Coordinates of C-alpha atoms in Angstrom, one line a residue:
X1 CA -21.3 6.0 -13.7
X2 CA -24.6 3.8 -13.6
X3 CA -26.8 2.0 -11.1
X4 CA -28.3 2.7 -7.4
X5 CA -25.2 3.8 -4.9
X6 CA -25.9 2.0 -1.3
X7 CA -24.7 4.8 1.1
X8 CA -24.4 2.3 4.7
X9 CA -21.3 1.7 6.0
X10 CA -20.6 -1.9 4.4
X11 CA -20.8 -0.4 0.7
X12 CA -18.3 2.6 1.5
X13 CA -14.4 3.3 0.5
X14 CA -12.1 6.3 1.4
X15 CA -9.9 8.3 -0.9
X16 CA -6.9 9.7 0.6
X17 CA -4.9 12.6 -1.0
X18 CA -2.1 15.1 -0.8
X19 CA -3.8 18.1 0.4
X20 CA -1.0 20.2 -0.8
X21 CA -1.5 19.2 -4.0
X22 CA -4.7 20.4 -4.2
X23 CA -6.4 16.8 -2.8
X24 CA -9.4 16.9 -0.6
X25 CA -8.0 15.4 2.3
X26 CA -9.7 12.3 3.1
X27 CA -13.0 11.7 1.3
X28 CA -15.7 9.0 1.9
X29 CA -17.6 7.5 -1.1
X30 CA -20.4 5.2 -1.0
X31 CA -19.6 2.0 -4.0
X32 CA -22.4 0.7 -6.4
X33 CA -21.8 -2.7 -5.7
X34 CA -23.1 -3.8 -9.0
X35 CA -20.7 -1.5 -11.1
X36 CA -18.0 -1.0 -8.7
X37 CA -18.6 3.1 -9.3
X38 CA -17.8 5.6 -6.7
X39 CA -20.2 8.6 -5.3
X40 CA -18.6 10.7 -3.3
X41 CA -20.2 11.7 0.7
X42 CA -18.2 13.9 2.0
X43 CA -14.3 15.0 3.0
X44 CA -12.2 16.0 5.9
X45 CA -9.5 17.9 5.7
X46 CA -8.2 17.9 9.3
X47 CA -5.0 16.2 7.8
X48 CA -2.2 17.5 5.8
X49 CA -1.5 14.8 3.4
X50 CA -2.9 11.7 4.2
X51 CA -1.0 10.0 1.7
X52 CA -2.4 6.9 3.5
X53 CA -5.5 5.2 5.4
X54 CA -5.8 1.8 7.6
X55 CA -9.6 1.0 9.1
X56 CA -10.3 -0.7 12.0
X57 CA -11.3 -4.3 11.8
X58 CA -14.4 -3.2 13.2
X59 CA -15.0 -0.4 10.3
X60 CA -15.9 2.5 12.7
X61 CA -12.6 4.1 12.5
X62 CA -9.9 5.4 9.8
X63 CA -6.6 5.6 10.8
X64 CA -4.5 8.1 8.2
X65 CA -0.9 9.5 8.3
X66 CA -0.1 12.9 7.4
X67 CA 3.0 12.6 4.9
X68 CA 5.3 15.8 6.1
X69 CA 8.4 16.3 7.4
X70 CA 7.1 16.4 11.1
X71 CA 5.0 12.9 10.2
X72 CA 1.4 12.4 12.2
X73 CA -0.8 10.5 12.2
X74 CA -4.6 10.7 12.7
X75 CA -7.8 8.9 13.6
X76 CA -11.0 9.3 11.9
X77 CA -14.9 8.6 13.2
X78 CA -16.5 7.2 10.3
X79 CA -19.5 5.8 11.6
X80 CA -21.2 9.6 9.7
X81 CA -21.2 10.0 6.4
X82 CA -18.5 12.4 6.3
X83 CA -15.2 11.2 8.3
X84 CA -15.0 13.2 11.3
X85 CA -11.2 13.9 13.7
X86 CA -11.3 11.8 16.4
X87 CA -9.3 13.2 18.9
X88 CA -5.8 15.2 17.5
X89 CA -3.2 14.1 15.2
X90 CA -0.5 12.9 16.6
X91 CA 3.3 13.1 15.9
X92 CA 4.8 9.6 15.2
X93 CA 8.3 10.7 16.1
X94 CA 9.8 10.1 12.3
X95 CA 9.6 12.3 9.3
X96 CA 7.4 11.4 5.6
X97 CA 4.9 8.9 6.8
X98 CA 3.9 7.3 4.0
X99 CA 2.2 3.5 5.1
X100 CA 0.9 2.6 8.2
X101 CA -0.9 -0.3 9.5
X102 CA -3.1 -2.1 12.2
X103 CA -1.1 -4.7 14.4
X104 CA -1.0 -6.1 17.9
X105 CA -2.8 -3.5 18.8
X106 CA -1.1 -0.8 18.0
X107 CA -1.0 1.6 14.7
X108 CA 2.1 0.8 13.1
X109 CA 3.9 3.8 10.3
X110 CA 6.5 3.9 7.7
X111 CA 8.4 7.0 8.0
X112 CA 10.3 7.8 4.5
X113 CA 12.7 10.2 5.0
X114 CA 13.7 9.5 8.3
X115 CA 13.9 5.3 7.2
X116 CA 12.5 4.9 10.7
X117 CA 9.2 2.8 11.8
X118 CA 6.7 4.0 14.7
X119 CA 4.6 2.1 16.7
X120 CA 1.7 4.1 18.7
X121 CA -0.4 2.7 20.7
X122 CA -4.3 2.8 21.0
X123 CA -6.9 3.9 23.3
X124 CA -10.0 2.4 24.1
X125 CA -12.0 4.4 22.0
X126 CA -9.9 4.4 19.2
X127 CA -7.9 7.6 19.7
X128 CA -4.4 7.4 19.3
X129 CA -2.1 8.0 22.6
X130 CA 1.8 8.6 22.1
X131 CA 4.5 6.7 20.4
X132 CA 5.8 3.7 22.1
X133 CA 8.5 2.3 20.3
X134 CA 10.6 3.8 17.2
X135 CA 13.2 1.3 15.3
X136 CA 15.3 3.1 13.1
X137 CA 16.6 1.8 10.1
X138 CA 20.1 1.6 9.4
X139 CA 22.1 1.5 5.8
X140 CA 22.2 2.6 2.2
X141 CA 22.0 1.6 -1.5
X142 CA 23.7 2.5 -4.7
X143 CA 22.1 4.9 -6.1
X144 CA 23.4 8.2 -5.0
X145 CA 19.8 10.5 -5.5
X146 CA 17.5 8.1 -3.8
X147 CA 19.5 5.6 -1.8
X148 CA 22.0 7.7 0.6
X149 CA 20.3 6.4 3.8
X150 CA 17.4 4.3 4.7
X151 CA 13.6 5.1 3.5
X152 CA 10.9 2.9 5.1
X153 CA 8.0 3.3 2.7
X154 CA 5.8 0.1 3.6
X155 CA 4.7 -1.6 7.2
X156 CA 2.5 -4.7 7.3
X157 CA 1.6 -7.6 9.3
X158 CA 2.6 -11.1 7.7
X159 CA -0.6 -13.6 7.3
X160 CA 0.2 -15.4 10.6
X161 CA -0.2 -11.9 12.5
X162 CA 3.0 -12.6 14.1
X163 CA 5.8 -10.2 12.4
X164 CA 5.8 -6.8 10.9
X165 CA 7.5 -6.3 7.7
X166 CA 9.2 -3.0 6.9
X167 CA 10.4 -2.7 3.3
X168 CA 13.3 -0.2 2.9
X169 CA 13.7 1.7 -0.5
X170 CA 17.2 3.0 0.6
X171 CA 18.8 0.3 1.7
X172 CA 17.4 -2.4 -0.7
X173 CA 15.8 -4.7 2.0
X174 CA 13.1 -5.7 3.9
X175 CA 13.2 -6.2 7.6
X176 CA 11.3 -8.4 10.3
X177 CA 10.3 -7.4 13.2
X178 CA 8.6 -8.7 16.5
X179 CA 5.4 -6.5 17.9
X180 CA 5.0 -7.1 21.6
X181 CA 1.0 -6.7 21.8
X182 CA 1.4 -5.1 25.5
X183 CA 4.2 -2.8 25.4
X184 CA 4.6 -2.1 21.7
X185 CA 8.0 -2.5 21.7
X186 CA 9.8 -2.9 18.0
X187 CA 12.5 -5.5 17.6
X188 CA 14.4 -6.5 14.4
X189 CA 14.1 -10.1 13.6
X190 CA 15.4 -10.9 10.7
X191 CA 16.4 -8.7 7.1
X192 CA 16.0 -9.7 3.9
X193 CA 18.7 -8.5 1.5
X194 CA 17.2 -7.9 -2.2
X195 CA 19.4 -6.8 -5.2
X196 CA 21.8 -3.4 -4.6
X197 CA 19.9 -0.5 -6.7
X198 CA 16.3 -2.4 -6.8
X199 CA 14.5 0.0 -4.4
X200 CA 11.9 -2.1 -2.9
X201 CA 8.7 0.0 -2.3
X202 CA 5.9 -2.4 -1.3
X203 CA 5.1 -5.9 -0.8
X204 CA 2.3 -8.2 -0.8
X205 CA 1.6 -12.0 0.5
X206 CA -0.1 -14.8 -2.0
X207 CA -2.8 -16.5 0.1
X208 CA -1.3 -19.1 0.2
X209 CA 1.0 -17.7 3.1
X210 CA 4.2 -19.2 1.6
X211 CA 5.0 -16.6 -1.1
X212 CA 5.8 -12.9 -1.4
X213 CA 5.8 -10.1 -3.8
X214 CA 8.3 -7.0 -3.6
X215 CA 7.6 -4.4 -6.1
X216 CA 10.8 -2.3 -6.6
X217 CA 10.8 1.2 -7.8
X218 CA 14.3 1.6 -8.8
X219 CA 13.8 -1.1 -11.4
X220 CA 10.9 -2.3 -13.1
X221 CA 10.3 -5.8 -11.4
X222 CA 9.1 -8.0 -9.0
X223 CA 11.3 -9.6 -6.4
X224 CA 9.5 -13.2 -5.4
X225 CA 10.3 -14.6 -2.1
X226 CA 9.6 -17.5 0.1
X227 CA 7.8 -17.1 3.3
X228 CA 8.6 -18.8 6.8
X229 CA 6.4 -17.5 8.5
X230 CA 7.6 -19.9 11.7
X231 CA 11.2 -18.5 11.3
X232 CA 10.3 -15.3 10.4
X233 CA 12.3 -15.3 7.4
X234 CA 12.1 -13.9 3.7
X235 CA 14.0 -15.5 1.4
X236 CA 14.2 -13.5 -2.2
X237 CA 13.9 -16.4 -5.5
X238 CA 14.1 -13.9 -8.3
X239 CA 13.0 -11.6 -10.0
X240 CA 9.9 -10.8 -12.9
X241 CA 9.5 -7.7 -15.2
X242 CA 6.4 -5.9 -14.6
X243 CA 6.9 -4.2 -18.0
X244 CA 7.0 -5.3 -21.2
X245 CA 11.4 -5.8 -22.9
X246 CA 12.2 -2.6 -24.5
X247 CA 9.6 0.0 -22.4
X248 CA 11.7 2.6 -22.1
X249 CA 11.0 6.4 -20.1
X250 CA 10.7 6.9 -16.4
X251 CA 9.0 4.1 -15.5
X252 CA 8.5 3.6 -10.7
X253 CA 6.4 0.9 -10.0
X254 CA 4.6 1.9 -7.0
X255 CA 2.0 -0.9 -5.2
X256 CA 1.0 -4.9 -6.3
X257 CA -2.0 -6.3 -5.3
X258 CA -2.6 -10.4 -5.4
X259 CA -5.9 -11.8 -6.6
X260 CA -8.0 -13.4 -3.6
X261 CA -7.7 -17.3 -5.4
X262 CA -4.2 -16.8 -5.9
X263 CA -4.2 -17.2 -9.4
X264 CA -2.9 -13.5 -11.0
X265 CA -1.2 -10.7 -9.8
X266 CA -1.2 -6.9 -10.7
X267 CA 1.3 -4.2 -10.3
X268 CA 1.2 -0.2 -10.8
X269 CA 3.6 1.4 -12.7
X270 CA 4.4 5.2 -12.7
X271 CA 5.5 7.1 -15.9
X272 CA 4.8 3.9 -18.0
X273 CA 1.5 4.7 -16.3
X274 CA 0.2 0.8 -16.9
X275 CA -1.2 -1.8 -14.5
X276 CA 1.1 -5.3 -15.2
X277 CA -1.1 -8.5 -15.2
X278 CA 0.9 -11.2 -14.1
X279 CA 0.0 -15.0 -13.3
X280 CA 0.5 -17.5 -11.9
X281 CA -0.4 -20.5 -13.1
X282 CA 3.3 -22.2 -13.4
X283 CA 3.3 -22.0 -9.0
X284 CA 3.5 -18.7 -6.7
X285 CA 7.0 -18.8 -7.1
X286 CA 6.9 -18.2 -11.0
X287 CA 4.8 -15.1 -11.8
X288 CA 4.7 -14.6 -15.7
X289 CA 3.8 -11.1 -17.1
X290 CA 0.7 -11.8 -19.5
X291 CA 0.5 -8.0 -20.1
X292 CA 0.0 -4.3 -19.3
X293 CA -3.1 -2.4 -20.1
X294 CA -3.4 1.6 -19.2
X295 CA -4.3 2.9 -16.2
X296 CA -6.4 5.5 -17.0
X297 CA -4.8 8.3 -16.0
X298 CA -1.3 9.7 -14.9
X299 CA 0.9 8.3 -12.1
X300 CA -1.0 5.3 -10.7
X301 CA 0.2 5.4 -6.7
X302 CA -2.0 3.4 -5.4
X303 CA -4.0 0.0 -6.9
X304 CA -6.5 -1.5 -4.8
X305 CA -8.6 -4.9 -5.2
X306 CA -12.1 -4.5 -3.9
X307 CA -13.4 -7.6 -1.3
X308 CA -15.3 -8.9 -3.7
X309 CA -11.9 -9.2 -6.0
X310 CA -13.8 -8.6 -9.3
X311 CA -12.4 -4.8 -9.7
X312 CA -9.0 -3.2 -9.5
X313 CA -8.9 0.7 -8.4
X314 CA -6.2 3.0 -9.9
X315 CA -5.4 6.0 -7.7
X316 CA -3.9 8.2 -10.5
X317 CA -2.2 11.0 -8.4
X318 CA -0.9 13.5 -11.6
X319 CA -4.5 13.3 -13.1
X320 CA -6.3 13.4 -10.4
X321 CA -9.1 10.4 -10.4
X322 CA -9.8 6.8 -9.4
X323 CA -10.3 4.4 -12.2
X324 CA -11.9 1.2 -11.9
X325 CA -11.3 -1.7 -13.7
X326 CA -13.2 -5.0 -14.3
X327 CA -11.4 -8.2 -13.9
X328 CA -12.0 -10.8 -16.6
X329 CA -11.7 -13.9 -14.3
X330 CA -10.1 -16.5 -17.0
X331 CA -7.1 -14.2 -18.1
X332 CA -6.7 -11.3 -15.1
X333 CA -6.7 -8.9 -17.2
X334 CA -8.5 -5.4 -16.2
X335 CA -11.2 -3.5 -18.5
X336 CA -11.7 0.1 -17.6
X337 CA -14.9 0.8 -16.5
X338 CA -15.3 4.4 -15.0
X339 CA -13.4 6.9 -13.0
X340 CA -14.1 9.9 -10.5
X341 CA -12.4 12.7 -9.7
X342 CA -10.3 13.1 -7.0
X343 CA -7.3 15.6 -7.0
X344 CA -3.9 14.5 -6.3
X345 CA -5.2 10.8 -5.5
X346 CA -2.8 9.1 -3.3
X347 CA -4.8 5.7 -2.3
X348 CA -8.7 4.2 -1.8
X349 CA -9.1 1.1 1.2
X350 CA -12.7 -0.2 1.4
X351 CA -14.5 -0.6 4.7

């Protein structure tokens, strides 16, 4: 892998993973700025499946869910070099976490297979206490193997800090919601209806605050919307390929990432097991697929853009590893430049 691996706290990432899949839980690995490669410290298994991880602002704790049918979720001391339970797991009153996120003060989680979304709140110390508030999702989509009822499979906060977005696989939408910072409470604002049969999975904001991205597994695009982020509305354009005309095979998109400057774009896909480049140099409403390069492995679930926005990383679930990818700034398109193994990777978040 090359050069001197910094092991403090600012030069650090976590992998998470599905235990039952043979994944190590949650590891910690210190990042060779210079290279971008990984050297792993440490891993906790505490967790059954977590599929996901959120840090604090502050970096000192790693909030994970556990992806089963009885959903957790979990904090982690990280201030060691291995992560370390902090206080118990929790249950999140919903079924298949698979997201989560830090908002308002609460933890906030995207529960699959019961197409709900939890809100817990947090102590002091940076335990988690009990759910507070559960919204449950309501609907369906076309497709009868994936779509008979809701699936909430993504939670974030817009730029502005003032909505949660949930995007819903089985009902082909994306809802907004209002976080009350004291009491936690969940209320649906607005929804956002994108094509029948789509399957939105995940979603990502341009920088710019005005724009967003909806990757959709049912269908190999990207659903571009326009952000009011005053109203609290999401408004869906169109929509891009993320794969070249004529791929053919199973092909689920699962995560997009935006570059930092707002200029490209990239998207994972499953089975066609690519990352898409896409720009945007005609305005963050047009994206344009330049091209898609291989991901290095089998089933990319997770892409990741490290702070510095130079390097891409490819969480390739079925061949267990993280590949990392240079970013050639003038085109946005990704060179491979290492991997490390890391069974059934499901995600990496820097700290």
């Amino acid at each position: 892998m090359g050069g001197t691996v910094g092991t403090d706290r600012a030069a650090r990432a976590f992998i998470g993973s599905f235990t039952t899949a043979g994944g190590h839980g949650v590891t910690a690995v210190a990042v060779d700025e210079g290279t971008g490669a990984l050297l792993p410290l440490g891993s906790s298994s505490a967790v059954v499946n977590p599929s996901f991880l959120a840090p604090s602002r502050g970096g000192r704790v790693l909030y994970a869910v556990g992806e089963t049918s009885h959903g957790t979720a979990a904090a982690f001391d990280i201030t060691g070099p291995v992560p370390g339970l902090l206080g118990e797991p929790v249950p999140v009153n919903g079924a298949g976490p698979t997201h989560l996120a830090l908002a308002a003060g609460h933890l906030v989680t995207a529960n699959y297979e019961s197409g709900s979304v939890t809100a817990l709140a947090i102590r002091p110390d940076g335990t988690l206490d009990r759910p507070v508030s559960v919204l449950a999702h309501h609907g369906s989509g076309p497709d009868p193997d994936r779509q008979r009822a809701p699936h909430a499979h993504q939670v974030l906060a817009d730029p502005s800090g003032r909505w949660i977005v949930s995007v819903d696989l089985g009902t082909d939408s994306v809802r907004v919601c209002e976080l009350a910072r004291g009491s936690g409470a969940l209320r649906l604002h607005s929804e956002a209806v994108l094509r029948p049969g789509s399957g939105p999975r995940h979603l990502a904001f341009h920088p710019g605050g005005l724009h967003a991205y909806v990757l959709n597994e049912l269908a190999p695009t990207l659903t571009v919307c326009r952000w009011d982020a005053a109203a609290g509305h999401l408004e869906p354009l169109g929509e891009t390929r993320v794969v070249e005309d004529g791929a053919s095979g199973e092909i689920y998109p699962s995560e997009v990432v935006v570059g930092h400057d707002g200029r490209f774009l990239w998207a994972a896909n499953r089975g066609h097991d690519s990352l898409a480049v896409l720009a945007l140099d005609e305005g963050a409403d047009k994206p344009r697929l330049v091209t898609t390069v291989g991901c290095g492995g089998r089933w990319p679930r997770d892409l990741t853009l490290d702070p510095s926005g130079r390097r891409l990383y490819a969480s390739n679930e079925r061949s267990g590893d993280v590949t990392w990818f240079d970013i050639d700034t003038a085109t946005g398109i990704p060179t491979r430049a290492g991997s490390l193994r890391a069974p059934a990777a499901s995600c990496v978040v820097f700290c």
